[in-house]
Amino acid sequence: MANRGDTASRLEDEAARWAARIDASPDIAPPGLDRWLAADPVHAGALLRAQATLVLLGGAVPETLVAKDPSRSRRFWWLGGASATLAAACAAAALLLPARGEAIRTGIGEVRSVALHDGSSLAVDARSDLVTRIGSSARTVALHDGKALFRVRHDAAAPFQVTVGAVRITDIGTVFQVDADRAGGTVDVLVSEGVVEVAAAGRTLRLAAGQRARFAIDGTAPAKVEHVDAPGIERALGWTSGRLDLDGETLGEAVAELNRHNQLQITLASPALAREKLYGAFRIDDPAGFAQSAAIGLGTRARIGPDAILLGTPEKK
């Protein structure tokens, strides 16, 4: 029986040969490529790594190729067809396929799609900080702050675990979101598909699709579990498609999310405003539009300046 290292090496060799064939004739899909891509989800990731290697050897990066030489960008276009989702992720993010031990940090307004070399993927929200370590016997992500949505390719021989402080989330074949609020000292876990196990506070809790739980980062407080329906899950994941969907969330929560995604920051004139509940759908990259709509709904004013937005009427002293 071939060991895991031999299998990985053979996969990389196959991917390199496919990449070379695509590079030689970028206008024609090599016969058998779609079949090879469809045979295993990890093939698409291996091919993207091989193509990225060719680009690096040529002294350019994919964004440069698309901007300066559109004809050459078709080398990456062939990742469509059998794997259109991965191609879209390639167009959306500059840094894909982080190496083992790779740190990923996003700034204000930066949402990144990342394809891991084990066939898993994640979407990293703005102002997030994490480190991936993907090995043959263990796969770990240390989320220090921020939020990420994980789509995990299950492998019982190499468990996929996300750690936030003293909280450890183990995948059992699933799609789940982890929101680490370092300042607030909490970890929020939402499962949209499959099952995860969360170890915290000396106990293990199993969460299935449609369940959400909040934990203390230091693992001392018991979890608060709630059921979330399909529309609620869609709202919670709206940031991955540039939406802010509110269904009774507070203005304070909404402003915190908008400030995560925009240089133009919103401040509230009165602390009492933060407790007001809001409903509706907004563009996450339009703080001015949100402020104007919120002001109308709350019967107050929004002062929109070039550097900041003040929502509400200042309290009289």
Short mmCIF file of C-alpha atoms in Angstrom, two decimals:
data_model
loop_
_atom_site.label_atom_id
_atom_site.label_comp_id
_atom_site.label_asym_id
_atom_site.label_seq_id
_atom_site.Cartn_x
_atom_site.Cartn_y
_atom_site.Cartn_z
CA MET A 1 0.00 0.00 0.00
CA ALA A 2 1.38 3.40 -0.96
CA ASN A 3 1.92 5.78 1.94
CA ARG A 4 0.36 9.24 2.13
CA GLY A 5 3.58 10.96 1.06
CA ASP A 6 3.89 8.86 -2.10
CA THR A 7 0.26 9.55 -2.98
CA ALA A 8 0.72 13.31 -2.51
CA SER A 9 3.89 13.30 -4.59
CA ARG A 10 2.18 11.39 -7.40
CA LEU A 11 -0.74 13.84 -7.34
CA GLU A 12 1.61 16.82 -7.61
CA ASP A 13 3.41 15.16 -10.55
CA GLU A 14 0.11 14.55 -12.34
CA ALA A 15 -0.98 18.14 -11.72
CA ALA A 16 2.35 19.46 -13.05
CA ARG A 17 1.89 17.50 -16.28
CA TRP A 18 -1.64 18.85 -16.73
CA ALA A 19 -0.42 22.39 -16.04
CA ALA A 20 2.32 22.02 -18.65
CA ARG A 21 -0.18 20.79 -21.26
CA ILE A 22 -2.52 23.70 -20.53
CA ASP A 23 0.40 26.14 -20.70
CA ALA A 24 1.46 24.79 -24.08
CA SER A 25 -2.04 25.14 -25.62
CA PRO A 26 -4.06 27.60 -23.50
CA ASP A 27 -6.87 27.85 -26.08
CA ILE A 28 -7.72 24.12 -26.08
CA ALA A 29 -8.65 22.04 -23.05
CA PRO A 30 -6.43 18.94 -22.94
CA PRO A 31 -8.43 15.75 -23.51
CA GLY A 32 -9.31 14.08 -20.22
CA LEU A 33 -8.81 17.18 -18.04
CA ASP A 34 -12.44 17.50 -16.96
CA ARG A 35 -12.55 13.80 -16.11
CA TRP A 36 -9.38 14.08 -14.02
CA LEU A 37 -10.70 17.16 -12.18
CA ALA A 38 -14.02 15.47 -11.44
CA ALA A 39 -12.37 12.31 -10.06
CA ASP A 40 -11.37 13.92 -6.75
CA PRO A 41 -11.91 17.40 -5.24
CA VAL A 42 -8.21 17.69 -4.37
CA HIS A 43 -7.23 17.53 -8.07
CA ALA A 44 -8.46 21.07 -8.71
CA GLY A 45 -6.38 22.44 -5.86
CA ALA A 46 -3.30 20.52 -7.03
CA LEU A 47 -3.72 21.88 -10.56
CA LEU A 48 -4.08 25.45 -9.30
CA ARG A 49 -0.86 25.06 -7.28
CA ALA A 50 0.96 23.70 -10.32
CA GLN A 51 -0.26 26.56 -12.48
CA ALA A 52 0.71 29.09 -9.83
CA THR A 53 4.19 27.57 -9.81
CA LEU A 54 4.47 28.05 -13.57
CA VAL A 55 3.43 31.68 -13.17
CA LEU A 56 5.96 32.29 -10.41
CA LEU A 57 8.71 30.73 -12.51
CA GLY A 58 7.74 33.17 -15.25
CA GLY A 59 8.08 36.11 -12.85
CA ALA A 60 4.41 37.11 -12.75
CA VAL A 61 1.36 36.58 -10.60
CA PRO A 62 -2.16 35.76 -11.80
CA GLU A 63 -3.45 39.32 -11.27
CA THR A 64 -0.61 40.68 -13.42
CA LEU A 65 -1.38 38.21 -16.17
CA VAL A 66 -5.03 39.15 -16.25
CA ALA A 67 -4.29 42.88 -16.27
CA LYS A 68 -1.41 42.99 -18.76
CA ASP A 69 -1.80 39.94 -20.96
CA PRO A 70 -5.40 38.71 -21.19
CA SER A 71 -4.53 35.93 -23.63
CA ARG A 72 -2.21 34.27 -21.11
CA SER A 73 -4.83 34.45 -18.36
CA ARG A 74 -6.71 31.68 -20.19
CA ARG A 75 -4.30 29.23 -18.63
CA PHE A 76 -6.29 29.63 -15.44
CA TRP A 77 -9.61 29.74 -17.26
CA TRP A 78 -9.42 26.01 -17.89
CA LEU A 79 -9.97 25.45 -14.21
CA GLY A 80 -13.59 26.27 -15.03
CA GLY A 81 -15.93 23.65 -16.40
CA ALA A 82 -15.46 20.94 -13.80
CA SER A 83 -14.47 23.44 -11.10
CA ALA A 84 -16.05 26.81 -11.76
CA THR A 85 -16.29 27.61 -8.06
CA LEU A 86 -12.54 27.35 -7.63
CA ALA A 87 -11.99 29.55 -10.66
CA ALA A 88 -14.24 32.20 -9.12
CA ALA A 89 -12.25 32.02 -5.91
CA CYS A 90 -9.06 32.52 -7.90
CA ALA A 91 -10.49 35.69 -9.39
CA ALA A 92 -11.64 36.97 -5.99
CA ALA A 93 -8.44 36.50 -4.00
CA ALA A 94 -4.81 37.34 -4.64
CA LEU A 95 -3.38 34.80 -2.20
CA LEU A 96 -4.63 31.24 -2.59
CA LEU A 97 -3.39 27.92 -1.29
CA PRO A 98 -1.42 29.05 1.75
CA ALA A 99 1.53 26.89 2.69
CA ARG A 100 1.75 24.96 5.94
CA GLY A 101 1.97 27.38 8.82
CA GLU A 102 0.80 30.28 6.66
CA ALA A 103 -0.50 33.36 8.45
CA ILE A 104 -3.54 35.07 6.92
CA ARG A 105 -4.39 38.59 8.01
CA THR A 106 -7.08 40.72 6.40
CA GLY A 107 -7.54 44.46 6.74
CA ILE A 108 -10.61 46.69 6.83
CA GLY A 109 -12.88 45.82 3.91
CA GLU A 110 -10.75 42.85 2.80
CA VAL A 111 -12.63 39.56 2.39
CA ARG A 112 -10.46 36.74 1.10
CA SER A 113 -11.28 33.35 -0.43
CA VAL A 114 -8.63 30.71 0.25
CA ALA A 115 -8.23 27.22 -1.23
CA LEU A 116 -6.23 24.85 0.97
CA HIS A 117 -4.12 22.13 -0.61
CA ASP A 118 -6.14 19.37 1.08
CA GLY A 119 -9.22 20.28 -0.98
CA SER A 120 -10.85 22.35 1.77
CA SER A 121 -11.53 26.07 1.44
CA LEU A 122 -12.36 29.03 3.60
CA ALA A 123 -13.69 32.54 3.30
CA VAL A 124 -11.92 34.97 5.64
CA ASP A 125 -13.80 38.05 6.76
CA ALA A 126 -12.32 41.52 7.06
CA ARG A 127 -10.08 42.33 10.03
CA SER A 128 -9.33 38.67 10.74
CA ASP A 129 -6.13 36.97 11.86
CA LEU A 130 -5.47 33.25 11.57
CA VAL A 131 -2.76 30.67 10.88
CA THR A 132 -3.26 27.46 8.86
CA ARG A 133 -1.19 24.29 9.32
CA ILE A 134 -2.23 21.59 6.86
CA GLY A 135 -0.29 18.35 7.22
CA SER A 136 -0.69 14.68 6.32
CA SER A 137 -1.83 13.61 9.80
CA ALA A 138 -3.38 16.79 11.20
CA ARG A 139 -4.95 19.95 9.85
CA THR A 140 -5.31 22.93 12.17
CA VAL A 141 -6.34 26.56 11.95
CA ALA A 142 -5.62 28.91 14.83
CA LEU A 143 -8.13 31.76 14.62
CA HIS A 144 -6.80 34.61 16.73
CA ASP A 145 -9.46 37.18 15.86
CA GLY A 146 -12.17 37.78 13.28
CA LYS A 147 -14.41 35.44 11.33
CA ALA A 148 -14.07 32.65 8.77
CA LEU A 149 -16.36 30.23 6.96
CA PHE A 150 -14.88 26.74 6.56
CA ARG A 151 -15.79 24.20 3.87
CA VAL A 152 -13.91 21.12 4.92
CA ARG A 153 -13.00 18.04 2.92
CA HIS A 154 -13.41 15.36 5.55
CA ASP A 155 -10.50 13.01 6.24
CA ALA A 156 -10.75 10.85 9.36
CA ALA A 157 -7.00 10.17 9.21
CA ALA A 158 -6.22 13.90 9.38
CA PRO A 159 -8.80 15.70 11.57
CA PHE A 160 -9.52 19.32 10.72
CA GLN A 161 -9.57 21.47 13.84
CA VAL A 162 -10.07 25.17 14.47
CA THR A 163 -8.83 26.57 17.77
CA VAL A 164 -9.75 29.89 19.36
CA GLY A 165 -8.11 30.30 22.74
CA ALA A 166 -9.23 27.35 24.89
CA VAL A 167 -12.01 26.38 22.45
CA ARG A 168 -11.39 23.62 19.89
CA ILE A 169 -13.78 22.89 16.99
CA THR A 170 -13.33 19.54 15.21
CA ASP A 171 -14.89 18.93 11.79
CA ILE A 172 -16.93 15.81 11.13
CA GLY A 173 -17.54 16.58 7.44
CA THR A 174 -19.20 19.95 7.32
CA VAL A 175 -19.51 23.65 6.52
CA PHE A 176 -19.27 25.92 9.54
CA GLN A 177 -18.52 29.50 10.54
CA VAL A 178 -16.37 30.56 13.49
CA ASP A 179 -16.53 34.14 14.77
CA ALA A 180 -13.83 35.03 17.31
CA ASP A 181 -14.52 38.24 19.20
CA ARG A 182 -11.22 38.72 21.00
CA ALA A 183 -12.28 42.02 22.58
CA GLY A 184 -15.55 40.56 23.83
CA GLY A 185 -13.95 37.27 24.88
CA THR A 186 -16.41 35.04 22.97
CA VAL A 187 -16.40 32.45 20.20
CA ASP A 188 -19.51 31.93 18.08
CA VAL A 189 -19.83 28.67 16.09
CA LEU A 190 -22.55 28.26 13.44
CA VAL A 191 -22.99 24.98 11.53
CA SER A 192 -24.71 25.19 8.14
CA GLU A 193 -23.95 21.63 6.94
CA GLY A 194 -22.86 18.45 8.69
CA VAL A 195 -21.62 18.22 12.27
CA VAL A 196 -18.80 19.61 14.42
CA GLU A 197 -17.60 18.78 17.92
CA VAL A 198 -16.62 21.66 20.17
CA ALA A 199 -14.39 21.06 23.18
CA ALA A 200 -14.56 23.80 25.82
CA ALA A 201 -14.93 24.19 29.55
CA GLY A 202 -13.99 20.54 30.14
CA ARG A 203 -16.80 19.13 28.01
CA THR A 204 -17.47 18.25 24.40
CA LEU A 205 -20.56 19.53 22.64
CA ARG A 206 -21.76 18.25 19.26
CA LEU A 207 -23.41 20.81 16.97
CA ALA A 208 -25.36 19.78 13.87
CA ALA A 209 -26.56 21.77 10.87
CA GLY A 210 -28.85 24.58 11.97
CA GLN A 211 -27.30 24.95 15.40
CA ARG A 212 -25.27 27.79 16.83
CA ALA A 213 -23.40 28.11 20.11
CA ARG A 214 -21.42 30.81 21.85
CA PHE A 215 -18.48 30.01 24.10
CA ALA A 216 -16.06 31.97 26.26
CA ILE A 217 -12.63 32.12 24.59
CA ASP A 218 -10.99 31.02 27.83
CA GLY A 219 -13.30 28.00 27.99
CA THR A 220 -14.73 28.86 31.40
CA ALA A 221 -18.36 29.68 30.61
CA PRO A 222 -20.96 27.11 29.50
CA ALA A 223 -22.15 27.25 25.90
CA LYS A 224 -25.41 28.84 24.88
CA VAL A 225 -26.92 26.75 22.07
CA GLU A 226 -29.67 27.97 19.76
CA HIS A 227 -31.38 26.66 16.65
CA VAL A 228 -31.07 28.73 13.47
CA ASP A 229 -33.41 28.30 10.51
CA ALA A 230 -32.32 28.46 6.85
CA PRO A 231 -33.05 32.20 6.45
CA GLY A 232 -31.12 32.87 9.64
CA ILE A 233 -28.10 30.97 8.35
CA GLU A 234 -28.29 32.88 5.08
CA ARG A 235 -28.31 36.17 6.97
CA ALA A 236 -25.36 35.12 9.11
CA LEU A 237 -23.32 34.24 6.03
CA GLY A 238 -24.35 37.35 4.09
CA TRP A 239 -20.88 38.89 4.50
CA THR A 240 -19.47 36.30 2.07
CA SER A 241 -21.52 37.89 -0.73
CA GLY A 242 -21.31 41.52 0.41
CA ARG A 243 -24.63 41.71 2.25
CA LEU A 244 -25.68 42.79 5.72
CA ASP A 245 -29.05 41.19 6.49
CA LEU A 246 -30.68 42.28 9.75
CA ASP A 247 -33.64 40.66 11.45
CA GLY A 248 -33.79 42.23 14.89
CA GLU A 249 -30.04 42.64 15.42
CA THR A 250 -29.07 45.80 17.26
CA LEU A 251 -27.73 48.95 15.68
CA GLY A 252 -24.54 48.46 17.67
CA GLU A 253 -24.00 45.02 16.14
CA ALA A 254 -24.74 46.34 12.64
CA VAL A 255 -22.33 49.27 13.01
CA ALA A 256 -19.57 46.97 14.26
CA GLU A 257 -20.00 44.77 11.18
CA LEU A 258 -20.03 47.74 8.79
CA ASN A 259 -16.94 49.26 10.43
CA ARG A 260 -15.15 45.95 9.89
CA HIS A 261 -15.68 46.31 6.15
CA ASN A 262 -15.24 50.04 5.49
CA GLN A 263 -12.65 52.75 5.91
CA LEU A 264 -15.48 55.25 6.41
CA GLN A 265 -16.38 54.50 10.03
CA ILE A 266 -19.73 55.03 11.73
CA THR A 267 -19.99 56.32 15.27
CA LEU A 268 -23.14 56.62 17.36
CA ALA A 269 -23.96 59.94 19.00
CA SER A 270 -25.79 58.23 21.86
CA PRO A 271 -25.01 54.89 23.56
CA ALA A 272 -28.75 54.26 23.79
CA LEU A 273 -28.93 54.02 19.99
CA ALA A 274 -26.75 50.91 20.04
CA ARG A 275 -29.62 48.93 21.59
CA GLU A 276 -32.13 49.80 18.86
CA LYS A 277 -33.17 46.81 16.74
CA LEU A 278 -33.08 46.95 12.95
CA TYR A 279 -34.59 45.00 10.07
CA GLY A 280 -33.67 44.97 6.38
CA ALA A 281 -30.96 44.15 3.86
CA PHE A 282 -28.05 46.47 3.11
CA ARG A 283 -24.86 46.50 1.08
CA ILE A 284 -21.98 45.86 3.42
CA ASP A 285 -19.75 48.27 1.46
CA ASP A 286 -22.17 51.23 1.66
CA PRO A 287 -21.95 52.74 5.17
CA ALA A 288 -23.43 56.04 4.02
CA GLY A 289 -26.50 54.38 2.56
CA PHE A 290 -26.94 52.30 5.68
CA ALA A 291 -26.61 55.34 7.95
CA GLN A 292 -29.18 57.29 5.97
CA SER A 293 -31.66 54.39 6.05
CA ALA A 294 -31.10 53.76 9.75
CA ALA A 295 -31.54 57.44 10.55
CA ILE A 296 -34.89 57.53 8.77
CA GLY A 297 -36.06 54.37 10.52
CA LEU A 298 -35.00 55.61 13.93
CA GLY A 299 -36.24 59.17 13.48
CA THR A 300 -32.82 60.75 13.85
CA ARG A 301 -30.10 62.26 11.63
CA ALA A 302 -26.99 60.98 9.87
CA ARG A 303 -24.10 63.41 9.37
CA ILE A 304 -21.93 62.02 6.60
CA GLY A 305 -18.49 63.56 6.28
CA PRO A 306 -15.45 62.69 4.17
CA ASP A 307 -13.73 60.91 7.06
CA ALA A 308 -16.51 59.68 9.35
CA ILE A 309 -20.25 59.26 9.81
CA LEU A 310 -22.07 60.39 12.93
CA LEU A 311 -25.41 58.65 13.39
CA GLY A 312 -27.89 60.19 15.82
CA THR A 313 -28.33 63.51 17.59
CA PRO A 314 -25.72 64.21 20.28
CA GLU A 315 -27.06 64.21 23.81
CA LYS A 316 -27.31 67.62 25.45
CA LYS A 317 -25.02 68.17 28.37
#
